[in-house]
mmCIF file of N, CA, C and O in Angstrom:
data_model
loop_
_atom_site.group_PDB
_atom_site.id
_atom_site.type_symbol
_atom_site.label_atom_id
_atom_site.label_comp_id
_atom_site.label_asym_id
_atom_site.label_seq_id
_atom_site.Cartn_x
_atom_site.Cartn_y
_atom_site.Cartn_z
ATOM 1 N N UNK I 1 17.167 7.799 -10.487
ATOM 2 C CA UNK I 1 16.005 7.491 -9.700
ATOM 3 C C UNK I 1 16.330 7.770 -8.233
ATOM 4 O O UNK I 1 17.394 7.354 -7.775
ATOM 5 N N UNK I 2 15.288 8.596 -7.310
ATOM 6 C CA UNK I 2 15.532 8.597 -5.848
ATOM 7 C C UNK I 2 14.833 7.491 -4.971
ATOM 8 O O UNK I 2 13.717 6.972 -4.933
ATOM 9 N N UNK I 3 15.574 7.421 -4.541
ATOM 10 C CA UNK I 3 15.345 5.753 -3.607
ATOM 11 C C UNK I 3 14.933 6.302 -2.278
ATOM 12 O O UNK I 3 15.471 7.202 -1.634
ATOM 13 N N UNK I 4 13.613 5.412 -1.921
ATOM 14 C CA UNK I 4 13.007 5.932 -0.543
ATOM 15 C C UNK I 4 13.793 5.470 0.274
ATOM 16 O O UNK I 4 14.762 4.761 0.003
ATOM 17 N N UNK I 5 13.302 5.983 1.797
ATOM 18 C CA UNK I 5 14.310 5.172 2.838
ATOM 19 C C UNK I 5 12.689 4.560 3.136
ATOM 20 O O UNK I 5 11.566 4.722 2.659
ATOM 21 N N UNK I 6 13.399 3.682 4.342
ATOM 22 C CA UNK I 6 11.943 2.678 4.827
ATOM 23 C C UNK I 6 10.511 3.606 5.055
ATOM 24 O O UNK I 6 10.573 4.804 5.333
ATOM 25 N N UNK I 7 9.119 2.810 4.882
ATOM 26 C CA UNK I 7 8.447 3.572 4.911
ATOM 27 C C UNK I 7 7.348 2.730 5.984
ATOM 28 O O UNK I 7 7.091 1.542 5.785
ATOM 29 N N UNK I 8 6.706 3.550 7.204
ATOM 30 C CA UNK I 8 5.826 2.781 8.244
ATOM 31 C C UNK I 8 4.898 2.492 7.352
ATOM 32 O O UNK I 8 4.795 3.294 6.424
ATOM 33 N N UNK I 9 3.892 1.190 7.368
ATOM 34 C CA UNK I 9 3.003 0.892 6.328
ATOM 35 C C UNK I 9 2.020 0.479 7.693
ATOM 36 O O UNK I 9 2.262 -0.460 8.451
ATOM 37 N N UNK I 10 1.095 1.229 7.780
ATOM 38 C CA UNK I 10 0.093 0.668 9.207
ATOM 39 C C UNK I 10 -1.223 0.346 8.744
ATOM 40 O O UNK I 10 -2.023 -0.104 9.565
ATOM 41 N N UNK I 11 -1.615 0.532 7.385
ATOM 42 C CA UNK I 11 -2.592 0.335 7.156
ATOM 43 C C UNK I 11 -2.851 0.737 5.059
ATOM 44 O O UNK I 11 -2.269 1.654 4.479
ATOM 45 N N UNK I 12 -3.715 -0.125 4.473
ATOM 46 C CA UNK I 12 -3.832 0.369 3.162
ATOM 47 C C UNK I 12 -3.609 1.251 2.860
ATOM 48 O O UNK I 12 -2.863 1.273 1.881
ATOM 49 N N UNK I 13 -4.034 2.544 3.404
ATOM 50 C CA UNK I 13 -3.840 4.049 2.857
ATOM 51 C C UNK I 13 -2.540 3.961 2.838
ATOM 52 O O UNK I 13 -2.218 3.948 1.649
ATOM 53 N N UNK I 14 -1.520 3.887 3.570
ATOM 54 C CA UNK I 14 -0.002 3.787 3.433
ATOM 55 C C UNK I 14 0.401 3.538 2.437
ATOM 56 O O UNK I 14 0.926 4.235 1.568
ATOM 57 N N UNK I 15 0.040 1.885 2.539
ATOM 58 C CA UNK I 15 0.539 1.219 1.815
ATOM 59 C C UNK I 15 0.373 2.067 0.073
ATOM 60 O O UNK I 15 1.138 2.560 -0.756
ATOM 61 N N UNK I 16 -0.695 1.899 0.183
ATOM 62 C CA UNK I 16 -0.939 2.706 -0.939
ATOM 63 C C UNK I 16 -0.117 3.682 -1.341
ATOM 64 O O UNK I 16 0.663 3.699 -2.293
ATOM 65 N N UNK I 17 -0.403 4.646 -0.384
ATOM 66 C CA UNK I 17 0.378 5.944 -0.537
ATOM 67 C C UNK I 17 2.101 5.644 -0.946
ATOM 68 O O UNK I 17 2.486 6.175 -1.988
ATOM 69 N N UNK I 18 2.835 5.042 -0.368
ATOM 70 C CA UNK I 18 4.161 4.602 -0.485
ATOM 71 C C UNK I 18 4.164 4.302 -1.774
ATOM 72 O O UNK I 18 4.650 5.069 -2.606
ATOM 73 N N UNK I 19 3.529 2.958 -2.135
ATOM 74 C CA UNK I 19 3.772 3.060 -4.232
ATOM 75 C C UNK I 19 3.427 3.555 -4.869
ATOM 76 O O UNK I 19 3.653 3.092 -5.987
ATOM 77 N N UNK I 20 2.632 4.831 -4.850
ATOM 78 C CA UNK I 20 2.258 5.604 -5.258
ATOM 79 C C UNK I 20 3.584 6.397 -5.468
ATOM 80 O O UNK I 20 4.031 6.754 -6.558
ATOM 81 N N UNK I 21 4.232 6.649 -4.029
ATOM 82 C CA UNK I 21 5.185 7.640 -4.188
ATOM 83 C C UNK I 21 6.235 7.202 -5.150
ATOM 84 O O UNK I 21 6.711 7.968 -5.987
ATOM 85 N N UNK I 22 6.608 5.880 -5.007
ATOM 86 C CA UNK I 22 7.479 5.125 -5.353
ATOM 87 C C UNK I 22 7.520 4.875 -6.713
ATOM 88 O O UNK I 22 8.545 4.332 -7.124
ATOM 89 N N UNK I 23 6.630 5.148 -7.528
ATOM 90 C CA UNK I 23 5.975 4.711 -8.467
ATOM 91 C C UNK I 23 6.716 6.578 -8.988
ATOM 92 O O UNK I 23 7.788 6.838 -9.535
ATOM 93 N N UNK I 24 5.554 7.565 -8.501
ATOM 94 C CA UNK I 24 6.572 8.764 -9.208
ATOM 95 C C UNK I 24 7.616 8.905 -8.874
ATOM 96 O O UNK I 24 8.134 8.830 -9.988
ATOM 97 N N UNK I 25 8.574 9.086 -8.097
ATOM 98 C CA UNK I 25 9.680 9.106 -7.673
ATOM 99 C C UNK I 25 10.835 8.037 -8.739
ATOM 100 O O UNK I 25 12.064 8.103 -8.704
ATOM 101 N N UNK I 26 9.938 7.026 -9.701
ATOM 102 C CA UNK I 26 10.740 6.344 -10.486
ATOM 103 C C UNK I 26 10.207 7.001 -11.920
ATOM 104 O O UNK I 26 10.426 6.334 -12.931
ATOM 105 N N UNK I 27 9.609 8.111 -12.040
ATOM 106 C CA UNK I 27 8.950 8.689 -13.056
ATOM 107 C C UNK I 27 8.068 7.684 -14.227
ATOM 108 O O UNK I 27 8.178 7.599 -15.450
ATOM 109 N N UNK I 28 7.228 7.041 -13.315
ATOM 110 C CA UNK I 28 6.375 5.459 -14.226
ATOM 111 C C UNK I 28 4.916 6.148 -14.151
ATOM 112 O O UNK I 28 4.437 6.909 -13.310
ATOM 113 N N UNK I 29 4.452 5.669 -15.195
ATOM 114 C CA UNK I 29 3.117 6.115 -15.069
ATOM 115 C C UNK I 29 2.175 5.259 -14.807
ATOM 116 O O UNK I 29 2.481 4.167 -15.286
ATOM 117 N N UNK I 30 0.750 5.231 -14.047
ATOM 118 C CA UNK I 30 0.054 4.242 -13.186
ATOM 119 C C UNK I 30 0.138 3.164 -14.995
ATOM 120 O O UNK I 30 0.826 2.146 -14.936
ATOM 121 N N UNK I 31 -0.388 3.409 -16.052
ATOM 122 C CA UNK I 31 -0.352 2.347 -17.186
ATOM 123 C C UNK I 31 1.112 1.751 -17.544
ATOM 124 O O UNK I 31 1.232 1.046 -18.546
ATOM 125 N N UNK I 32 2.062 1.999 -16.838
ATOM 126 C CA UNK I 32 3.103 1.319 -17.269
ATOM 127 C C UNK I 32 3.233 0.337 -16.205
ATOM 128 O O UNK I 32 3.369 -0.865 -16.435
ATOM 129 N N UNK I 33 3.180 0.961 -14.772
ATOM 130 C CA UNK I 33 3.529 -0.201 -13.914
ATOM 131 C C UNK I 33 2.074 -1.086 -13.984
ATOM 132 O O UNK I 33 1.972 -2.208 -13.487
ATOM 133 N N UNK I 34 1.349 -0.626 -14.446
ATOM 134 C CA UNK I 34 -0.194 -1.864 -14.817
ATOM 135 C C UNK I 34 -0.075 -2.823 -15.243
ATOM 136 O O UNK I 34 -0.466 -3.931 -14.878
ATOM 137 N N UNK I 35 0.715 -2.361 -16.413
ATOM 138 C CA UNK I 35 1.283 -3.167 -17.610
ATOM 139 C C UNK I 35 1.983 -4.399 -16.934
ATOM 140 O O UNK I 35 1.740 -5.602 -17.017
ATOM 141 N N UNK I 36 2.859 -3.752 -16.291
ATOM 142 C CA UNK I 36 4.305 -4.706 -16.021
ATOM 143 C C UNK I 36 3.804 -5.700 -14.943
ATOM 144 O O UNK I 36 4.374 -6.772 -14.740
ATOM 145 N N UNK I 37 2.742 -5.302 -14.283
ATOM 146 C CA UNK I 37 2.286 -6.088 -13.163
ATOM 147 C C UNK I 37 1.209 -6.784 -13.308
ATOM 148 O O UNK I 37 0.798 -7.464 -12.367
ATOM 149 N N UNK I 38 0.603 -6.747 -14.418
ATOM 150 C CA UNK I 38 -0.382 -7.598 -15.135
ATOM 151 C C UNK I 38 -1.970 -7.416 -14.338
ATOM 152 O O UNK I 38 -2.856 -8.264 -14.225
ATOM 153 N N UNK I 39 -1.948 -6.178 -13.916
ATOM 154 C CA UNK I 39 -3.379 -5.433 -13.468
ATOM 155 C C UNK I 39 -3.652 -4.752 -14.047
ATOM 156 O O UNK I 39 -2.800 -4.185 -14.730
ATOM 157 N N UNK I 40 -5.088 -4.366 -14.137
ATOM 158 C CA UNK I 40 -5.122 -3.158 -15.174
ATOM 159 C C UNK I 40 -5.092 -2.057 -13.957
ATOM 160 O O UNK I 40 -5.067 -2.223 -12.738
ATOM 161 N N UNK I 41 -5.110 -0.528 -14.991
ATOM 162 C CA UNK I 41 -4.705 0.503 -14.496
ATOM 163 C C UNK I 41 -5.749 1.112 -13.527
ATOM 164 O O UNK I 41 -5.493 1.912 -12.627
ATOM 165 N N UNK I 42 -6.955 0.615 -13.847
ATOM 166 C CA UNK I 42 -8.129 1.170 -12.693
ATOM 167 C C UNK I 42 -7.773 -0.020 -11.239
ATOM 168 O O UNK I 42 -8.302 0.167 -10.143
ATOM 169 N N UNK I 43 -6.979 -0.993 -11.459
ATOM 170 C CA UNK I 43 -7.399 -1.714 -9.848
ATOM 171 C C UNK I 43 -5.692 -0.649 -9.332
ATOM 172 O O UNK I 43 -5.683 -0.253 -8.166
ATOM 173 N N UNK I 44 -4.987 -0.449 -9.831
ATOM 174 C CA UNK I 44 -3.855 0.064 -9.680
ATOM 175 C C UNK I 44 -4.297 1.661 -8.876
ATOM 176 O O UNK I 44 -3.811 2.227 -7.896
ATOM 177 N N UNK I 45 -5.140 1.936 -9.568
ATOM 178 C CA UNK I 45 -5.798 3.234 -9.271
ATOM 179 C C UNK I 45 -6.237 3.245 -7.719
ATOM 180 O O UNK I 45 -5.954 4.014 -6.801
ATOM 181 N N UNK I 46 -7.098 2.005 -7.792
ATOM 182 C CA UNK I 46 -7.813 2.113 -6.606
ATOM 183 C C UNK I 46 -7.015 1.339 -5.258
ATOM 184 O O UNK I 46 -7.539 1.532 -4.162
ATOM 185 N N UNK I 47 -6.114 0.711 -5.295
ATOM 186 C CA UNK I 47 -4.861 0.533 -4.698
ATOM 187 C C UNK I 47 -3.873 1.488 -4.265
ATOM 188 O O UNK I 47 -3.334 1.430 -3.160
ATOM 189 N N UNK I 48 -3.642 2.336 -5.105
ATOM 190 C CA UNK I 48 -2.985 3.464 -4.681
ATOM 191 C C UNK I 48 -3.574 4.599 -3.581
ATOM 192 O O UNK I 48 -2.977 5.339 -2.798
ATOM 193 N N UNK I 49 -5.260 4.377 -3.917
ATOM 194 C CA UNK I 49 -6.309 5.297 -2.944
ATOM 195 C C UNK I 49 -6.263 4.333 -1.429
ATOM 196 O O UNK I 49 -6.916 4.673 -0.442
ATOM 197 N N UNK I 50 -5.531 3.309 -1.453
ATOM 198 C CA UNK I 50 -5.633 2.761 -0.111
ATOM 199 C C UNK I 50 -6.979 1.530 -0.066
ATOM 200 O O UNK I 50 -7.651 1.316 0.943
ATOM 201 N N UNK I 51 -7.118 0.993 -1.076
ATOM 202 C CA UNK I 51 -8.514 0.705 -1.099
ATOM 203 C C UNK I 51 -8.517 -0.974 -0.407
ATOM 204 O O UNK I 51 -8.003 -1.959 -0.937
ATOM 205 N N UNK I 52 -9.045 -0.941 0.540
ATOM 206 C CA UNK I 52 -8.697 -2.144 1.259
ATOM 207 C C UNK I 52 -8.724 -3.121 1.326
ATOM 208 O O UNK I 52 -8.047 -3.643 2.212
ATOM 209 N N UNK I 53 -9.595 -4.038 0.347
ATOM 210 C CA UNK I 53 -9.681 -5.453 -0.311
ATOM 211 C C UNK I 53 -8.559 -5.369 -1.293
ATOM 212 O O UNK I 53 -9.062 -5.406 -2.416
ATOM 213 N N UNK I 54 -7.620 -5.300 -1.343
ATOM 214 C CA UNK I 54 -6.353 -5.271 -2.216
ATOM 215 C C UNK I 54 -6.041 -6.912 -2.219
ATOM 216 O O UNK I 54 -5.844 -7.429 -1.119
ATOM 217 N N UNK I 55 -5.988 -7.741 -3.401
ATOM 218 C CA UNK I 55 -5.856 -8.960 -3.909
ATOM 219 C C UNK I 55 -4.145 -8.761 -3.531
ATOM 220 O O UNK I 55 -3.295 -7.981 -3.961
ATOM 221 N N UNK I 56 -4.113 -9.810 -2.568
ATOM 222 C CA UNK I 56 -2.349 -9.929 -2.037
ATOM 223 C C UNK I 56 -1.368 -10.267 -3.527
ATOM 224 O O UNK I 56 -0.237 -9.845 -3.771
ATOM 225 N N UNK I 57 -1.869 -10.781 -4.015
ATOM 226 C CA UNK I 57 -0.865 -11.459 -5.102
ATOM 227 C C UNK I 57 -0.660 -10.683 -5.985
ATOM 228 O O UNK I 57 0.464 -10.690 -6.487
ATOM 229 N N UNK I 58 -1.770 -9.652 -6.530
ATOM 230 C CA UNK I 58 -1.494 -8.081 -7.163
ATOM 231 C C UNK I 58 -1.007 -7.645 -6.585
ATOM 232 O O UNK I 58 -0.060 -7.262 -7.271
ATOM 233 N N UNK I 59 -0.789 -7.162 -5.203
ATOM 234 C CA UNK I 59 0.072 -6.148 -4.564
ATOM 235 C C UNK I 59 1.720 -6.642 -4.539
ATOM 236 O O UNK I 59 2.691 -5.923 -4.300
ATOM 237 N N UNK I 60 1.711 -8.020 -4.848
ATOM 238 C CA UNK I 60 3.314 -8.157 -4.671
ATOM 239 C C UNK I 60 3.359 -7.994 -6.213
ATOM 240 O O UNK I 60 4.382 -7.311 -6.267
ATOM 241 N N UNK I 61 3.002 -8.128 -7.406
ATOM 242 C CA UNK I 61 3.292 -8.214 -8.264
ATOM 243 C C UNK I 61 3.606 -6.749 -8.743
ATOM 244 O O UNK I 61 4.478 -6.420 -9.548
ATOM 245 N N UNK I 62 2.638 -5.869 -8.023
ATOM 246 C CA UNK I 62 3.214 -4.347 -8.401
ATOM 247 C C UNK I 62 4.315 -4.014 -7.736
ATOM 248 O O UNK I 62 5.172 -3.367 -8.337
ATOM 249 N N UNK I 63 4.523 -4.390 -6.346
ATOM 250 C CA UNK I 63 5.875 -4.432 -6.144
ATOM 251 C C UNK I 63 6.853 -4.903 -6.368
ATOM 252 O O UNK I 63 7.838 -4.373 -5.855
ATOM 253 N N UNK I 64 7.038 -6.032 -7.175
ATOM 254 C CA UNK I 64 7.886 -6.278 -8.010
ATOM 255 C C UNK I 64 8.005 -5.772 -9.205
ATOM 256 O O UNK I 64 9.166 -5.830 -9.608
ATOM 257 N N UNK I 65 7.117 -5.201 -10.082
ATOM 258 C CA UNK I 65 7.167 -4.203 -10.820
ATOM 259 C C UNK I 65 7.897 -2.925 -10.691
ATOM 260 O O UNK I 65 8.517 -2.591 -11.700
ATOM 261 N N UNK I 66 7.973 -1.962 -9.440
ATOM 262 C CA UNK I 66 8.510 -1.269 -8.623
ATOM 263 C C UNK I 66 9.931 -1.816 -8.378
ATOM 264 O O UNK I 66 10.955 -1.139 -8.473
ATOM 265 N N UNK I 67 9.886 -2.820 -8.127
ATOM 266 C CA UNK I 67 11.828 -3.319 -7.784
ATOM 267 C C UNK I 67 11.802 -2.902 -6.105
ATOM 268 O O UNK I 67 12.608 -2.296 -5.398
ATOM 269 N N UNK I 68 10.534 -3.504 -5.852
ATOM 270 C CA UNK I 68 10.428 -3.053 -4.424
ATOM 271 C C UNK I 68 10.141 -4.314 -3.522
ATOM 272 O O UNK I 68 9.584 -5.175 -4.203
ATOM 273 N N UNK I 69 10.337 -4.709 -2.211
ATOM 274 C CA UNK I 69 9.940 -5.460 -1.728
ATOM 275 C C UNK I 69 8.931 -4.902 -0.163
ATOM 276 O O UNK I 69 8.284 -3.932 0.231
ATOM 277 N N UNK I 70 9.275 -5.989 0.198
ATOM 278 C CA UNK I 70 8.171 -5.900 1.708
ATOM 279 C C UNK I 70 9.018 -6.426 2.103
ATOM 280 O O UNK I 70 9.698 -7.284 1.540
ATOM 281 N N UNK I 71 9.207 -5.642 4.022
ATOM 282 C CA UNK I 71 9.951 -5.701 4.755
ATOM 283 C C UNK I 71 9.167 -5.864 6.570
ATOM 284 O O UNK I 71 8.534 -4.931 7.065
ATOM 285 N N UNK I 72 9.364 -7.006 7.193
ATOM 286 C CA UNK I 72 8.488 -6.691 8.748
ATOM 287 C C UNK I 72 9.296 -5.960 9.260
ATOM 288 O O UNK I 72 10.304 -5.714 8.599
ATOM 289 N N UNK I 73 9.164 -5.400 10.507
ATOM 290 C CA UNK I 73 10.008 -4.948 11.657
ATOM 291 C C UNK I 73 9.106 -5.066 12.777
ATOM 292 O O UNK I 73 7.923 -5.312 12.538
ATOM 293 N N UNK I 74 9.562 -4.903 14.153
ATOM 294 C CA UNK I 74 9.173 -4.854 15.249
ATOM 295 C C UNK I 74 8.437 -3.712 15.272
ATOM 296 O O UNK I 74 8.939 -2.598 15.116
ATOM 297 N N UNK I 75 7.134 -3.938 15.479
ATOM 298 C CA UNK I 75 6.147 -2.517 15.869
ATOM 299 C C UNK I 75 6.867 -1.256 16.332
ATOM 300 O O UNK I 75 7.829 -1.307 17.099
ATOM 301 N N UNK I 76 6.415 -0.224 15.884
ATOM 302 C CA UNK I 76 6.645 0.946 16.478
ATOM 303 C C UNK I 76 6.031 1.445 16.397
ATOM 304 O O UNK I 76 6.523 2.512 16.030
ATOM 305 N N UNK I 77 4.519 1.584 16.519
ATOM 306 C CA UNK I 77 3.228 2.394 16.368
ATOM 307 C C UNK I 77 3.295 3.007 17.237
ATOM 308 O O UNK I 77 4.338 2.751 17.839
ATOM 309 N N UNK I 78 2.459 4.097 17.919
ATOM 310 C CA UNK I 78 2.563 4.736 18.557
ATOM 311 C C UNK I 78 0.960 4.851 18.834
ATOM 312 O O UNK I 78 0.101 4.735 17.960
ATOM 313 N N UNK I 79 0.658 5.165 20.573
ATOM 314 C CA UNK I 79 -0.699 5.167 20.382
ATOM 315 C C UNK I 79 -1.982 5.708 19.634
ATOM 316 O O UNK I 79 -3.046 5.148 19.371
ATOM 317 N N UNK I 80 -1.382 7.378 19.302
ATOM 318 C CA UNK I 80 -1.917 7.661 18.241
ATOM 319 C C UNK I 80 -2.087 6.768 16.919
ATOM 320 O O UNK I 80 -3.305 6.706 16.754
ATOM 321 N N UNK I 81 -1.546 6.154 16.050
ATOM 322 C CA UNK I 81 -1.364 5.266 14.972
ATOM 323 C C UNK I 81 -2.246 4.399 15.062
ATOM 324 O O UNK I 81 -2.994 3.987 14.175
ATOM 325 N N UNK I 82 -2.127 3.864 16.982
ATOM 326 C CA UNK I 82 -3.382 2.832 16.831
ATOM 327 C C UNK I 82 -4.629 3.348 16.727
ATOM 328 O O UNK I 82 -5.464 2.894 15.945
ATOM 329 N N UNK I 83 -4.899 4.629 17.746
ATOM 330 C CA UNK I 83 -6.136 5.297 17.658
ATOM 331 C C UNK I 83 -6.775 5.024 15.894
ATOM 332 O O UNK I 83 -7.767 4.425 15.478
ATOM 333 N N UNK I 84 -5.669 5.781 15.194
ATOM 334 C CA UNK I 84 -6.293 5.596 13.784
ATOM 335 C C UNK I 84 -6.566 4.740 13.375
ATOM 336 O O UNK I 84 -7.713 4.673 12.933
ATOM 337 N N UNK I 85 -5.551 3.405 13.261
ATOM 338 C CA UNK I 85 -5.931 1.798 12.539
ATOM 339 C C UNK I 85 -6.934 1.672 12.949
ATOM 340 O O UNK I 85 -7.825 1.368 12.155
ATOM 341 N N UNK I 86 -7.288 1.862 14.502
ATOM 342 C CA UNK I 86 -8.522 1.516 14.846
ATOM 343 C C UNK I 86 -10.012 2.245 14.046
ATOM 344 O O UNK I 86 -11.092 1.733 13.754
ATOM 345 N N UNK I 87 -9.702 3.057 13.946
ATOM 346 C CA UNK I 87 -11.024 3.942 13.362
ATOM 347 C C UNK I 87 -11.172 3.768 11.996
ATOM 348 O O UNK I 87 -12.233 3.773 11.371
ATOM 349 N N UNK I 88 -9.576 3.550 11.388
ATOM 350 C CA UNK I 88 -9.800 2.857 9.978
ATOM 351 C C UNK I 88 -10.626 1.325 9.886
ATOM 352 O O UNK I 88 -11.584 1.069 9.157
ATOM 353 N N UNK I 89 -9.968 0.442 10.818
ATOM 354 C CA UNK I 89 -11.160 -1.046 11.567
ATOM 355 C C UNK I 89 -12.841 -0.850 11.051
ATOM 356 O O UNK I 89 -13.527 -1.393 10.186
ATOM 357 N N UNK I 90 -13.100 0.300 12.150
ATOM 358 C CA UNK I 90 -14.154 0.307 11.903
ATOM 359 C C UNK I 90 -15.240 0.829 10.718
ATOM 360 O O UNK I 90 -16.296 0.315 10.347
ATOM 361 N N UNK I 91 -14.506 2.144 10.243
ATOM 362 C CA UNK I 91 -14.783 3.056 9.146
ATOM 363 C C UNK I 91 -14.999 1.896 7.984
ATOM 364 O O UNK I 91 -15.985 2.013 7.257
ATOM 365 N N UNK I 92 -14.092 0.767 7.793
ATOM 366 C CA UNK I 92 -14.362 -0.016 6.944
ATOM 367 C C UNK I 92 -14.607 -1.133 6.913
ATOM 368 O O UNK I 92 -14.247 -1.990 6.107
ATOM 369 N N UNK I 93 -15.245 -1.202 7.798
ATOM 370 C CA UNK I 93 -15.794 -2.786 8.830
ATOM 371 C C UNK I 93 -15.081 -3.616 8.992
ATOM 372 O O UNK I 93 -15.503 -4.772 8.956
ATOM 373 N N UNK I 94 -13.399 -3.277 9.292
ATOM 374 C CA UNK I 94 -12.572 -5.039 9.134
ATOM 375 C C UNK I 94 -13.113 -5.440 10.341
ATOM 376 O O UNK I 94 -13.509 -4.785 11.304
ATOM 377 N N UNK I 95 -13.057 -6.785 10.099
ATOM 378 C CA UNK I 95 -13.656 -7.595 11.431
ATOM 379 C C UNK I 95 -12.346 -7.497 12.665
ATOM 380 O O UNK I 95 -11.769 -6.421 12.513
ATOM 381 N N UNK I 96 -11.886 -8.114 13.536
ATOM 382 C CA UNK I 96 -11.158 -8.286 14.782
ATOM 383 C C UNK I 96 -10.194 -9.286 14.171
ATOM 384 O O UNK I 96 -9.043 -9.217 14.605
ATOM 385 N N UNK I 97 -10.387 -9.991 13.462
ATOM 386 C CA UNK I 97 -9.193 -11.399 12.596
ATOM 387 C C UNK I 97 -8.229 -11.210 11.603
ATOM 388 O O UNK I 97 -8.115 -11.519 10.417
ATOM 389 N N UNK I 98 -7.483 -10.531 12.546
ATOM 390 C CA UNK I 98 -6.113 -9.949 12.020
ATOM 391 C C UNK I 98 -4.982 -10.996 12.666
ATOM 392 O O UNK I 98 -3.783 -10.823 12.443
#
């Protein structure tokens, strides 16, 4: 199996995108890690698309499925990055209560 190095997570689509990768990169298929994480394979689906009401307690459970955790660090966004979060904000109406 190839093991990622850290990955910036600034927003769902990331996030997404990362277990997604993580997910092939361990050669699993979206119904196995479903399985193991006790979601079915369509919310898995739409999690992986970045989809932004993501139920917190499913998302750790697929990452523990993964053998993966969550990690903070000290910001390093860059203004561009924010430009985007921001437009992602609005594109999908998160409110300001972050």
């Amino acid at each position: 199996m190839t093991f990622m190095s850290s990955v910036p997570v600034l927003n769902p689509i990331s996030l997404g995108a990362a277990v997604r990768e993580r997910r092939l990169s361990a050669a699993r298929t979206q119904a196995e890690v479903a399985a193991d994480a006790g979601v079915s394979r369509a919310w898995l689906i739409r999690f992986e698309d970045g989809h932004p009401r993501a139920e917190l307690f499913r998302v750790f459970a697929v990452l523990r499925a993964l053998g993966v955790s969550l990690h903070l660090d000290d910001d390093i966004t860059t203004d561009q990055d924010r430009e985007e979060l921001a437009f992602l904000d609005q594109l999908l109406g998160a409110d300001d209560e972050r």
